mmCIF file of C-alpha atoms and ligand atoms in Angstrom:
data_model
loop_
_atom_site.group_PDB
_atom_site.id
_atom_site.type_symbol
_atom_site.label_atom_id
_atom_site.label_comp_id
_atom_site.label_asym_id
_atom_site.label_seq_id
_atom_site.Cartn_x
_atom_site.Cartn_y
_atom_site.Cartn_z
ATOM 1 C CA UNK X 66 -80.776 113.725 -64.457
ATOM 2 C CA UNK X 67 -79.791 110.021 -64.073
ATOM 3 C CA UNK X 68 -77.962 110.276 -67.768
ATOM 4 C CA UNK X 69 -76.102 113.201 -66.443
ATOM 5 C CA UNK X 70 -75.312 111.313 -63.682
ATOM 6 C CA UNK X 71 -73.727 108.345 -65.359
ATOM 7 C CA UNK X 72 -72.246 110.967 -67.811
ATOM 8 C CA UNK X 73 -70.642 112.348 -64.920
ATOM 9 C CA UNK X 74 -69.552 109.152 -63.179
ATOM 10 C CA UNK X 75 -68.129 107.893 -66.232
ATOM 11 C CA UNK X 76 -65.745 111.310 -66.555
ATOM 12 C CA UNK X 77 -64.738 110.847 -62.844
ATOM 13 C CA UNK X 78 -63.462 107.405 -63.138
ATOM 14 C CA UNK X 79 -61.423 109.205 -66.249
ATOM 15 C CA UNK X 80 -62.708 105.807 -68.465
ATOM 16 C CA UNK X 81 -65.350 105.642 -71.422
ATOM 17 C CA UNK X 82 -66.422 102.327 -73.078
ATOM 18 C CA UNK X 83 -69.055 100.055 -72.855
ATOM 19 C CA UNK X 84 -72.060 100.798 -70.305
ATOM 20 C CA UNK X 85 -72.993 97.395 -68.918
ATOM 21 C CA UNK X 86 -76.063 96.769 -66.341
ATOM 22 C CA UNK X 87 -73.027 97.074 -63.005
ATOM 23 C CA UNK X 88 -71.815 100.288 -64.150
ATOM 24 C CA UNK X 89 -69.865 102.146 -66.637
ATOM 25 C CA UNK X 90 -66.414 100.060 -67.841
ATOM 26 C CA UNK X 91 -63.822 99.675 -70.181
ATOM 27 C CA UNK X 92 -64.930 96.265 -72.120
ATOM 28 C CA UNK X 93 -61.061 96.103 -73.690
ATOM 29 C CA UNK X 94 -58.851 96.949 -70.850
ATOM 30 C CA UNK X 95 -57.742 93.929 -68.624
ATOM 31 C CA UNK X 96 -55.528 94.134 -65.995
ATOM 32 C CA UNK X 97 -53.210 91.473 -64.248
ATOM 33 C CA UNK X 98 -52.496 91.797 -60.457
ATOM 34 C CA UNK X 99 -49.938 89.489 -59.996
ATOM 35 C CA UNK X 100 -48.640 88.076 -56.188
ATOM 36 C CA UNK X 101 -45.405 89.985 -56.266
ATOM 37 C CA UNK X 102 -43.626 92.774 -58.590
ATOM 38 C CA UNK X 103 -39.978 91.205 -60.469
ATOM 39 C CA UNK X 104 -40.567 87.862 -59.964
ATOM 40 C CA UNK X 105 -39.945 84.829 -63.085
ATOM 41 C CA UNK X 106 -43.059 83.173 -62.312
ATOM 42 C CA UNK X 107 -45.246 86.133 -62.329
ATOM 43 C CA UNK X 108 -42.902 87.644 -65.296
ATOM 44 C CA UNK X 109 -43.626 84.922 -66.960
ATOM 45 C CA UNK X 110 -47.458 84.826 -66.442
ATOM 46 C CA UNK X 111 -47.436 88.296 -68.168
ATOM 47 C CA UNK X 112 -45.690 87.741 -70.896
ATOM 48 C CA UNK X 113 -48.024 85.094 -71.723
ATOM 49 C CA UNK X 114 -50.757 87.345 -70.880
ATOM 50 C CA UNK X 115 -49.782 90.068 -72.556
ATOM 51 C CA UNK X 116 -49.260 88.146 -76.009
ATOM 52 C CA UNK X 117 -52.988 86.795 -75.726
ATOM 53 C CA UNK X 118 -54.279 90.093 -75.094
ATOM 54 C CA UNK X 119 -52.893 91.863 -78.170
ATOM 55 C CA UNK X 120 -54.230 88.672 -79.684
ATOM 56 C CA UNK X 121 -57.237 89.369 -78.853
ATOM 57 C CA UNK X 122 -57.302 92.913 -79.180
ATOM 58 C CA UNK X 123 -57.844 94.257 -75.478
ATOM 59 C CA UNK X 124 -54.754 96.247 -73.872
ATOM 60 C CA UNK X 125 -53.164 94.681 -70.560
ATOM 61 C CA UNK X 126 -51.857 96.221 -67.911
ATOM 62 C CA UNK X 127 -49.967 94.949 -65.189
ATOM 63 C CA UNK X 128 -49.918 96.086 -61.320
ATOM 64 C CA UNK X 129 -47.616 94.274 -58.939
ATOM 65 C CA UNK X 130 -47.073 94.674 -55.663
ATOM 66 C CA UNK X 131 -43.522 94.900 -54.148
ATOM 67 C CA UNK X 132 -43.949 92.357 -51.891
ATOM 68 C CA UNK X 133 -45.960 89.507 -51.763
ATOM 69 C CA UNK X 134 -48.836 90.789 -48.827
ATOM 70 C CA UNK X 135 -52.297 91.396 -48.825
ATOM 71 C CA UNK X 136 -51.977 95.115 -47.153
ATOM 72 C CA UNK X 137 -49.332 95.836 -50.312
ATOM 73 C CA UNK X 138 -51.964 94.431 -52.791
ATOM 74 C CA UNK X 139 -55.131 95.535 -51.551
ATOM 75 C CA UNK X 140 -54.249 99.332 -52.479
ATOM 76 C CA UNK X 141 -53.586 98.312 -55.730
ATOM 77 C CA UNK X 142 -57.165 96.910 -56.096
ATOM 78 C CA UNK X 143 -58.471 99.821 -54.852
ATOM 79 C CA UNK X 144 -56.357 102.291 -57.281
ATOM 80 C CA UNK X 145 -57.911 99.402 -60.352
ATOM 81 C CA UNK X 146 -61.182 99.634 -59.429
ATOM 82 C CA UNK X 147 -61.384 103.341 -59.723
ATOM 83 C CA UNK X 148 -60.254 102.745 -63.660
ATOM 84 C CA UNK X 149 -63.114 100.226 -64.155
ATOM 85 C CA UNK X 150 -61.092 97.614 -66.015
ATOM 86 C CA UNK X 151 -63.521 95.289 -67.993
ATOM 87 C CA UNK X 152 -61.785 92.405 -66.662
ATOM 88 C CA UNK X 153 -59.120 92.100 -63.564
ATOM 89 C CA UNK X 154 -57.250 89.046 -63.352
ATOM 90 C CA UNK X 155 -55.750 88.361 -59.770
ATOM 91 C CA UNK X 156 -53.463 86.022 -58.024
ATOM 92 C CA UNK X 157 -54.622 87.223 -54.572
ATOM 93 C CA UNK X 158 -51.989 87.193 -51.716
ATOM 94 C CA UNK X 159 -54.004 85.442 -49.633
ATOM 95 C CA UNK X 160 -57.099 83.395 -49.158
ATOM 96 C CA UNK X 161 -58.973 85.214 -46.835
ATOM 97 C CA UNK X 162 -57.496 88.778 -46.496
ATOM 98 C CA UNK X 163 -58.012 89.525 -49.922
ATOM 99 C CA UNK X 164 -61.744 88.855 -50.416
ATOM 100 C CA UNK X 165 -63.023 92.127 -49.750
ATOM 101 C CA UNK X 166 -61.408 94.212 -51.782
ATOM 102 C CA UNK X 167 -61.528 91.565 -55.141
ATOM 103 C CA UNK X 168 -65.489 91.653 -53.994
ATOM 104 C CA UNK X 169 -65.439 95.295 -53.747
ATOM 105 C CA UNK X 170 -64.231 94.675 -57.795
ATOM 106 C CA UNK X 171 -67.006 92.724 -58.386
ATOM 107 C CA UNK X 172 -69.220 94.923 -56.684
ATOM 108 C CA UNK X 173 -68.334 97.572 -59.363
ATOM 109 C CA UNK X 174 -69.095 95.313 -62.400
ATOM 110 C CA UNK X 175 -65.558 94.191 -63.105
ATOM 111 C CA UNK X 176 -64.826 90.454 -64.184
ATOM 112 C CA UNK X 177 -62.477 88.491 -61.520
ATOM 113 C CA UNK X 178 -60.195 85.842 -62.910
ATOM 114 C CA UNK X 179 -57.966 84.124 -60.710
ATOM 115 C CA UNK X 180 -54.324 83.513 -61.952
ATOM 116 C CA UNK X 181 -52.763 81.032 -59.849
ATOM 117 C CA UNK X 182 -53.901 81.515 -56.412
ATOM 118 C CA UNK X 183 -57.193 81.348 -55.121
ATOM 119 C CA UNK X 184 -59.478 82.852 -52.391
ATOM 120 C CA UNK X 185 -61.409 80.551 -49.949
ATOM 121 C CA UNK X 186 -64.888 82.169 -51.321
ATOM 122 C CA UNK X 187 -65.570 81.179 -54.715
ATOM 123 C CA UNK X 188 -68.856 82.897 -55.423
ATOM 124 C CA UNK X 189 -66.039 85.819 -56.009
ATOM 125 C CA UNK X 190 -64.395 85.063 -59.580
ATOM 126 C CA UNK X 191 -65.788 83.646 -62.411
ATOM 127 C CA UNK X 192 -62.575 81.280 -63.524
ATOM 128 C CA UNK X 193 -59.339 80.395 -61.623
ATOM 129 C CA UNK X 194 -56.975 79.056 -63.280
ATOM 130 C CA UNK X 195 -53.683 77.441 -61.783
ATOM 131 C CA UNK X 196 -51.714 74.170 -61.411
ATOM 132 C CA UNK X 197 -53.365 70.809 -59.621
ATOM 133 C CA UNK X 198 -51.112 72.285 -56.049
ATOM 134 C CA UNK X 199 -52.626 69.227 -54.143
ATOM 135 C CA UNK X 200 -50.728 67.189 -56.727
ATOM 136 C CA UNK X 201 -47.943 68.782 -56.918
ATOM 137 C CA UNK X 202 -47.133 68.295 -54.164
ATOM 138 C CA UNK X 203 -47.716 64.581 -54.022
ATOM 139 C CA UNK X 204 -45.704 64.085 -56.975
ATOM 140 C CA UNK X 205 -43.195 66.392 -55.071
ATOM 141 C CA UNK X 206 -43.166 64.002 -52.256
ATOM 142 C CA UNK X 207 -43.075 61.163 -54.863
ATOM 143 C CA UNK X 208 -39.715 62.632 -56.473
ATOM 144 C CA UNK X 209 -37.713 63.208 -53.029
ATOM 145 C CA UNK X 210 -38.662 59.723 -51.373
ATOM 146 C CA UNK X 211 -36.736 58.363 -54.326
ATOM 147 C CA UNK X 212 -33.890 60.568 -53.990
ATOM 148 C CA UNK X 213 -33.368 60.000 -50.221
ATOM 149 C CA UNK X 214 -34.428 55.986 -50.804
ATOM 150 C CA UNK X 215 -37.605 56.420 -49.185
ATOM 151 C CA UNK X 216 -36.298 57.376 -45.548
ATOM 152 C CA UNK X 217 -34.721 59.805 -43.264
ATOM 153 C CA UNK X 218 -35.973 63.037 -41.755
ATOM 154 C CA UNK X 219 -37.521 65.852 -44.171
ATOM 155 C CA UNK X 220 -38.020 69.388 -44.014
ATOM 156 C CA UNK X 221 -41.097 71.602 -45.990
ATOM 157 C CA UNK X 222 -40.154 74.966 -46.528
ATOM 158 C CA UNK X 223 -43.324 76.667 -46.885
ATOM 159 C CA UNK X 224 -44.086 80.753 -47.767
ATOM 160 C CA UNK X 225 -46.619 82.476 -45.812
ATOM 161 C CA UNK X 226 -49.676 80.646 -44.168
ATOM 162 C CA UNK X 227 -52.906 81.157 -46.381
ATOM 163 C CA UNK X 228 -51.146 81.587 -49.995
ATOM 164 C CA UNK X 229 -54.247 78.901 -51.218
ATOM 165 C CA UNK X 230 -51.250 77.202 -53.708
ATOM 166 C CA UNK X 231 -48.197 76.576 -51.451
ATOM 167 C CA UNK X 232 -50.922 75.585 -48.743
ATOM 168 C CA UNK X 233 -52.189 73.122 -50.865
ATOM 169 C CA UNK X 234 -48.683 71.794 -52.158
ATOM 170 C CA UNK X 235 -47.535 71.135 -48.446
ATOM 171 C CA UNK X 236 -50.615 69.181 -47.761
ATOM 172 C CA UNK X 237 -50.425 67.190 -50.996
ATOM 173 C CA UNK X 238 -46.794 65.930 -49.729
ATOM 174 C CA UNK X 239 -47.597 65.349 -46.272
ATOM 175 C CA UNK X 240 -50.540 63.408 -47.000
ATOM 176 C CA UNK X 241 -48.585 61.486 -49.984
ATOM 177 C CA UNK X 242 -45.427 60.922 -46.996
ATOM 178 C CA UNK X 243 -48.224 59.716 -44.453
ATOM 179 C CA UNK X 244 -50.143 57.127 -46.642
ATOM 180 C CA UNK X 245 -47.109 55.445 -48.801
ATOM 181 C CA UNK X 246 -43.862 56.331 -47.149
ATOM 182 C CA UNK X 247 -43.563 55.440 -43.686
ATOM 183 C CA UNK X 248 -40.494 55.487 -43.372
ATOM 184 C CA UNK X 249 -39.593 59.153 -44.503
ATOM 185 C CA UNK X 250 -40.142 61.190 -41.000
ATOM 186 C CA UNK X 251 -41.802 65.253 -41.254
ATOM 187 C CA UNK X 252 -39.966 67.522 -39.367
ATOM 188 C CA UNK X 253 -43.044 69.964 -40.020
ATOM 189 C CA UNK X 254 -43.432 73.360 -42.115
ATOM 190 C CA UNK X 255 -41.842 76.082 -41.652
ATOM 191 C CA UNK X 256 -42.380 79.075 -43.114
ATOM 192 C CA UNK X 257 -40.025 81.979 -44.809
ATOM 193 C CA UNK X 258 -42.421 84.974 -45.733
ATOM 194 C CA UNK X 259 -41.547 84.960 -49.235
ATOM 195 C CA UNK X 260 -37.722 85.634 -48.188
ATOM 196 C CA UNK X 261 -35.259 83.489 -49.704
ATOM 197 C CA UNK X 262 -33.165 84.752 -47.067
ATOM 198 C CA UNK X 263 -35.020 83.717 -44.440
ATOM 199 C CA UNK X 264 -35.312 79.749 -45.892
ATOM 200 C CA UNK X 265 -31.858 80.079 -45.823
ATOM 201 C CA UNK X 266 -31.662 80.532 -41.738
ATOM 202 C CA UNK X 267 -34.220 77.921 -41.627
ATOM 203 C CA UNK X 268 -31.840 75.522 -43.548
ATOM 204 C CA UNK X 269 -29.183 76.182 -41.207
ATOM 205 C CA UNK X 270 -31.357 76.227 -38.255
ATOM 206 C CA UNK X 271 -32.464 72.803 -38.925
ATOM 207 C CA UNK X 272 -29.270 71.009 -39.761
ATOM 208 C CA UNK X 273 -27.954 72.385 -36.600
ATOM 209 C CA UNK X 274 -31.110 70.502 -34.275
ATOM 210 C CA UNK X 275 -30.847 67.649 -37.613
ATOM 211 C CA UNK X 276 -27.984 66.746 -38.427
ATOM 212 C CA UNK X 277 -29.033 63.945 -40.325
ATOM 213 C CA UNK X 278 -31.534 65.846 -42.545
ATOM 214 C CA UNK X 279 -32.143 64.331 -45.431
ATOM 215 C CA UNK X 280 -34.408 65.890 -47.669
ATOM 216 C CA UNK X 281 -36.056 69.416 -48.373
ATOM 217 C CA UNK X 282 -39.367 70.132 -50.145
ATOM 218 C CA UNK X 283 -39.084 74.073 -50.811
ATOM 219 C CA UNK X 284 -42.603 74.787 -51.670
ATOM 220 C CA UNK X 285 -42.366 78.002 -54.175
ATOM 221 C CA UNK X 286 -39.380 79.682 -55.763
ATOM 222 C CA UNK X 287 -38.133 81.830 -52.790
ATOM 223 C CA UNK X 288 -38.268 78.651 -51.225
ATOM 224 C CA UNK X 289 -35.590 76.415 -53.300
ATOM 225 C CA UNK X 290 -33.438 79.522 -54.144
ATOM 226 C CA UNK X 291 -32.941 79.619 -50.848
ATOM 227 C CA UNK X 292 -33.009 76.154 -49.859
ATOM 228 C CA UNK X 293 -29.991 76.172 -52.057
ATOM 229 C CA UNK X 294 -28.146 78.792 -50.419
ATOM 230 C CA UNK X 295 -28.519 77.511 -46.959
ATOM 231 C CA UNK X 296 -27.302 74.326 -47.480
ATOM 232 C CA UNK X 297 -24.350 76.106 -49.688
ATOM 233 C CA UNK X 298 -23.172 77.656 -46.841
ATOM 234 C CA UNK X 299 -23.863 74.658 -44.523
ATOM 235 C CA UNK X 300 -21.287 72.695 -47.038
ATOM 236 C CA UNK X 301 -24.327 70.270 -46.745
ATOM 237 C CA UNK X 302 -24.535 70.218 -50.891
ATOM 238 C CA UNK X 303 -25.567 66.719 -52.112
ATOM 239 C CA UNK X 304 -26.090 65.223 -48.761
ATOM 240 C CA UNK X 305 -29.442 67.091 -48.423
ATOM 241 C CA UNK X 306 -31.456 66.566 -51.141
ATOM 242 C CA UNK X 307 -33.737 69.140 -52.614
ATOM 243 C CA UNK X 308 -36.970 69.127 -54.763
ATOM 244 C CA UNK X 309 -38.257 72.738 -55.418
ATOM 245 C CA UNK X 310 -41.590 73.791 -56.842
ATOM 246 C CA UNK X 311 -40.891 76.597 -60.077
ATOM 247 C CA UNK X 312 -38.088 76.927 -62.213
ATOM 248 C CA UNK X 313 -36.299 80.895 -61.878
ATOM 249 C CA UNK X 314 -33.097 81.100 -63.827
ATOM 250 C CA UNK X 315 -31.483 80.654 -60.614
ATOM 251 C CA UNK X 316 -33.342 77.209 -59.618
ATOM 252 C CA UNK X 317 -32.212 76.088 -62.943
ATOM 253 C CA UNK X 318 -28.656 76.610 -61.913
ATOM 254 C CA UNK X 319 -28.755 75.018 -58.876
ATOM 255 C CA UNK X 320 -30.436 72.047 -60.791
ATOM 256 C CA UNK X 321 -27.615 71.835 -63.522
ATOM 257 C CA UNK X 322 -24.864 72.379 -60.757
ATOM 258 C CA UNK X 323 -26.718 69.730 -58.480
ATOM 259 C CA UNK X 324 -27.550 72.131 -55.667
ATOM 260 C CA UNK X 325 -31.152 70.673 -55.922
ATOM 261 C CA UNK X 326 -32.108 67.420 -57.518
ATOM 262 C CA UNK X 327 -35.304 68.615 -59.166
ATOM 263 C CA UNK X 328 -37.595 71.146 -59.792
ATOM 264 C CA UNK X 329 -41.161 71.008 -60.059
ATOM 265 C CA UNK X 330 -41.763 73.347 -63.081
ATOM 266 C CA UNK X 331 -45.824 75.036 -63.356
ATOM 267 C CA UNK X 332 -46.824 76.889 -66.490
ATOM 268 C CA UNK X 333 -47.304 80.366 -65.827
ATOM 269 C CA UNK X 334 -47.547 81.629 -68.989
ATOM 270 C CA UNK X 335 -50.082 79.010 -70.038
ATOM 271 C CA UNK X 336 -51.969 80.500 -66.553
ATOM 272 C CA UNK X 337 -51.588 84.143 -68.014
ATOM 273 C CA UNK X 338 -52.994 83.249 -71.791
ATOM 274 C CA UNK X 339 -55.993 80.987 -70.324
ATOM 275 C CA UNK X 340 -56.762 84.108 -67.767
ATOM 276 C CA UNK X 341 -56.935 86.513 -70.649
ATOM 277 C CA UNK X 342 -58.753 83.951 -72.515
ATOM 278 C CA UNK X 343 -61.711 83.633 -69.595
ATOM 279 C CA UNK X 344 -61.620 87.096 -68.989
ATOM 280 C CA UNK X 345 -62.481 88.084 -72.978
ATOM 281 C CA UNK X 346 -64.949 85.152 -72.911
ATOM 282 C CA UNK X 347 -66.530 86.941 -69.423
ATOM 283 C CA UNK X 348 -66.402 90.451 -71.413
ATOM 284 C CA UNK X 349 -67.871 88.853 -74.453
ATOM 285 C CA UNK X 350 -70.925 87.135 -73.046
ATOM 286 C CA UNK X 351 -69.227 83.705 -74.372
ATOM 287 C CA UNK X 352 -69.425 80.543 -71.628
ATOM 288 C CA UNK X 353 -66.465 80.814 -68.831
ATOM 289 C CA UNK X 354 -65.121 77.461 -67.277
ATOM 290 C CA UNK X 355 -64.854 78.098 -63.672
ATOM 291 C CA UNK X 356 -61.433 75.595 -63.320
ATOM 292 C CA UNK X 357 -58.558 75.224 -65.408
ATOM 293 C CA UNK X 358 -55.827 73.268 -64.192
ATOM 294 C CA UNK X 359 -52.663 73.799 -66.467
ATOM 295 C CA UNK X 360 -49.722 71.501 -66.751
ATOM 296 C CA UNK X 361 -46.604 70.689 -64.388
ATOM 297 C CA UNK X 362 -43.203 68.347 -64.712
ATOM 298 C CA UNK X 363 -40.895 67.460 -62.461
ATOM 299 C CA UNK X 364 -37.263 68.455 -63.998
ATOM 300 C CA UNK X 365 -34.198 66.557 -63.173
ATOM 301 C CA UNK X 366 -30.609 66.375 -64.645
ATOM 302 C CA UNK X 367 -31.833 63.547 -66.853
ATOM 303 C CA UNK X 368 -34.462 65.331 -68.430
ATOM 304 C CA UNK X 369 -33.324 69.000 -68.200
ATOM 305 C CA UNK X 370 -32.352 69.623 -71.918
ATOM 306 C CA UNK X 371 -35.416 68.202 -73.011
ATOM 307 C CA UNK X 372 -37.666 70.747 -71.204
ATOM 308 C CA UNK X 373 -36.215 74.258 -71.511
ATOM 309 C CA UNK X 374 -39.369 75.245 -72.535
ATOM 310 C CA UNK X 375 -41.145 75.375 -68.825
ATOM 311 C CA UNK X 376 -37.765 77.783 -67.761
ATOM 312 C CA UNK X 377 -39.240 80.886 -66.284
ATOM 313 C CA UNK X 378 -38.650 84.192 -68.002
ATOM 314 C CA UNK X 379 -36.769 87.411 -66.399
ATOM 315 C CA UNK X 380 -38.382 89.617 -69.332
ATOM 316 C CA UNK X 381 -40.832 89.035 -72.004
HETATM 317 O O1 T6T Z 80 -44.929 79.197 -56.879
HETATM 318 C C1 T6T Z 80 -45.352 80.402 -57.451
HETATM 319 C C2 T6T Z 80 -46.833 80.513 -57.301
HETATM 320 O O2 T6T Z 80 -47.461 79.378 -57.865
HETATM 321 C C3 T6T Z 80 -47.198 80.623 -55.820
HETATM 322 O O3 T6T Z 80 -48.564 80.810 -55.691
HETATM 323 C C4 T6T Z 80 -46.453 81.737 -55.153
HETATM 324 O O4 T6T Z 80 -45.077 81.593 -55.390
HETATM 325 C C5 T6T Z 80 -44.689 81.569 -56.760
HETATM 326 O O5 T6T Z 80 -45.062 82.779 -57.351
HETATM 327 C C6 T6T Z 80 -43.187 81.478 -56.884
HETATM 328 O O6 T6T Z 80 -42.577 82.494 -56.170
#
């Protein structure tokens, strides 16, 4: 009766494969949830992703939501869990919101790998691998104090309040402004939901109560894009000056035409291989390193040419 049972379980969840101890899944199918669907950085992560699991020889698929929310992504969970993936890996939406249903993924015998972002609980995944954020946004700090010659007021543009990454990044450059820049004054974090839009109103916004603003830190992509377009429109080009974490096609241009100064470029397709990489060492009973931090730069004009390789990718 219990074989039927599994038997039957199995042809319910429409998946054959491997039968592990947790339940009945497919030991060769991964899947990548990434934060948002159509994005560079997540683009990106996939392609690199994607080329390590045919590599490897496990199939990827990839499940995005359209926007970057937990009640967008946690349906998507839900819909992966029913196809008992052998391995999921997940850059969850948010810190806290998300830990039930990645748990629930657990739960059902399916490997969690964190790409990029990170929930609060880590007895959830086995790996998470993602940039140093804390430093990144130091050296972020580091990089705009020069450019506005250590003073003046400065803005962080920040996405939505518990993305574990851009979080991080904000602290990393207030602490960095508070111990060894005096005399560079916060103006606080604001947040954009993801929009680039909405950074845009908060540029404009803020030169109109700050009209001496001198410097922005846009925390993630949607961030500096529209960082750049605020101040744009504000005729403000130059005067503010920008450092942006990520590199989209579009934060490139704005580097080369000198919208923003620099660009703190991650590796997200280093973060996709290494995920696949934990996730078929997880599958294959092999040792799994529970943090990987992967490499960042910060790009200016002066070293642009020489770093085309951390660009972000629109396709594969
Ligand atoms: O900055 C990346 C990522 O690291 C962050 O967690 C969320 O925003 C991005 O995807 C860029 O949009």
């Amino acid at each position: 009766v219990a074989a039927v049972a599994v038997a039957v379980a199995g042809l319910l969840a429409g998946c054959g494969g491997s039968v592990s101890n947790s339940g009945k899944t497919d030991a060769k199918k991964l899947v990548l949830i990434p934060g948002v669907a159509n994005e560079p950085f997540y683009i990106s992560m996939q392609c690199g992703a994607q080329d390590e699991a045919k590599s490897l020889g496990y199939t990827l698929d990839t499940q995005a939501p359209s926007q970057f929310d937990a009640s967008q992504q946690t349906p998507i969970v839900t819909g992966v869990i029913a196809n008992k993936p052998g391995a999921i890996l997940i850059a969850p939406t948010h810190a806290q919101a998300m830990a039930s249903p990645i748990k629930q993924a657990k739960d059902a015998g399916i490997k969690v790998i964190e790409v990029d972002t990170a929930l609060e609980d880590t007895s959830i995944a086995l790996s998470s691998i993602s940039s140093d954020n804390v430093k990144g946004g130091q050296l972020a700090a580091q990089t705009l104090a020069k450019l506005v010659g250590d003073k003046g007021s400065v803005l962080v543009i920040n996405t939505k309040a518990g993305t574990s990454t851009t979080d991080q990044r904000a602290q990393g450059f207030e602490n960095e402004l508070k111990q060894s820049h005096p005399g560079m004054t916060p103006l606080g974090v604001q947040y954009n939901n993801n929009e680039a839009a909405q950074a845009a109103s908060i540029v404009t916004a803020t030169l109109a109560a700050h009209p001496d603003l001198a410097g922005i830190f846009a925390t993630n992509l949607s961030s500096a894009e529209g960082a750049a377009t605020g101040l744009r429109n504000a005729g403000k080009l130059g005067q503010v000056k920008v450092v942006g974490f990520d590199a989209s096609p579009k934060q490139v241009q704005d580097l080369e035409d000198g919208t923003v100064q620099a660009l703190i470029a991650q590796n997200p397709g280093d973060i996709g291989k290494q995920g696949v990489d934990q996730a078929a060492a997880a599958l294959e009973g092999k040792p799994v390193t529970r943090t990987i931090q992967t490499n960042m730069i910060a790009i200016t004009q002066d070293n642009i040419a020489a770093n085309n390789q951390y660009f972000y990718k629109s396709k594969c």
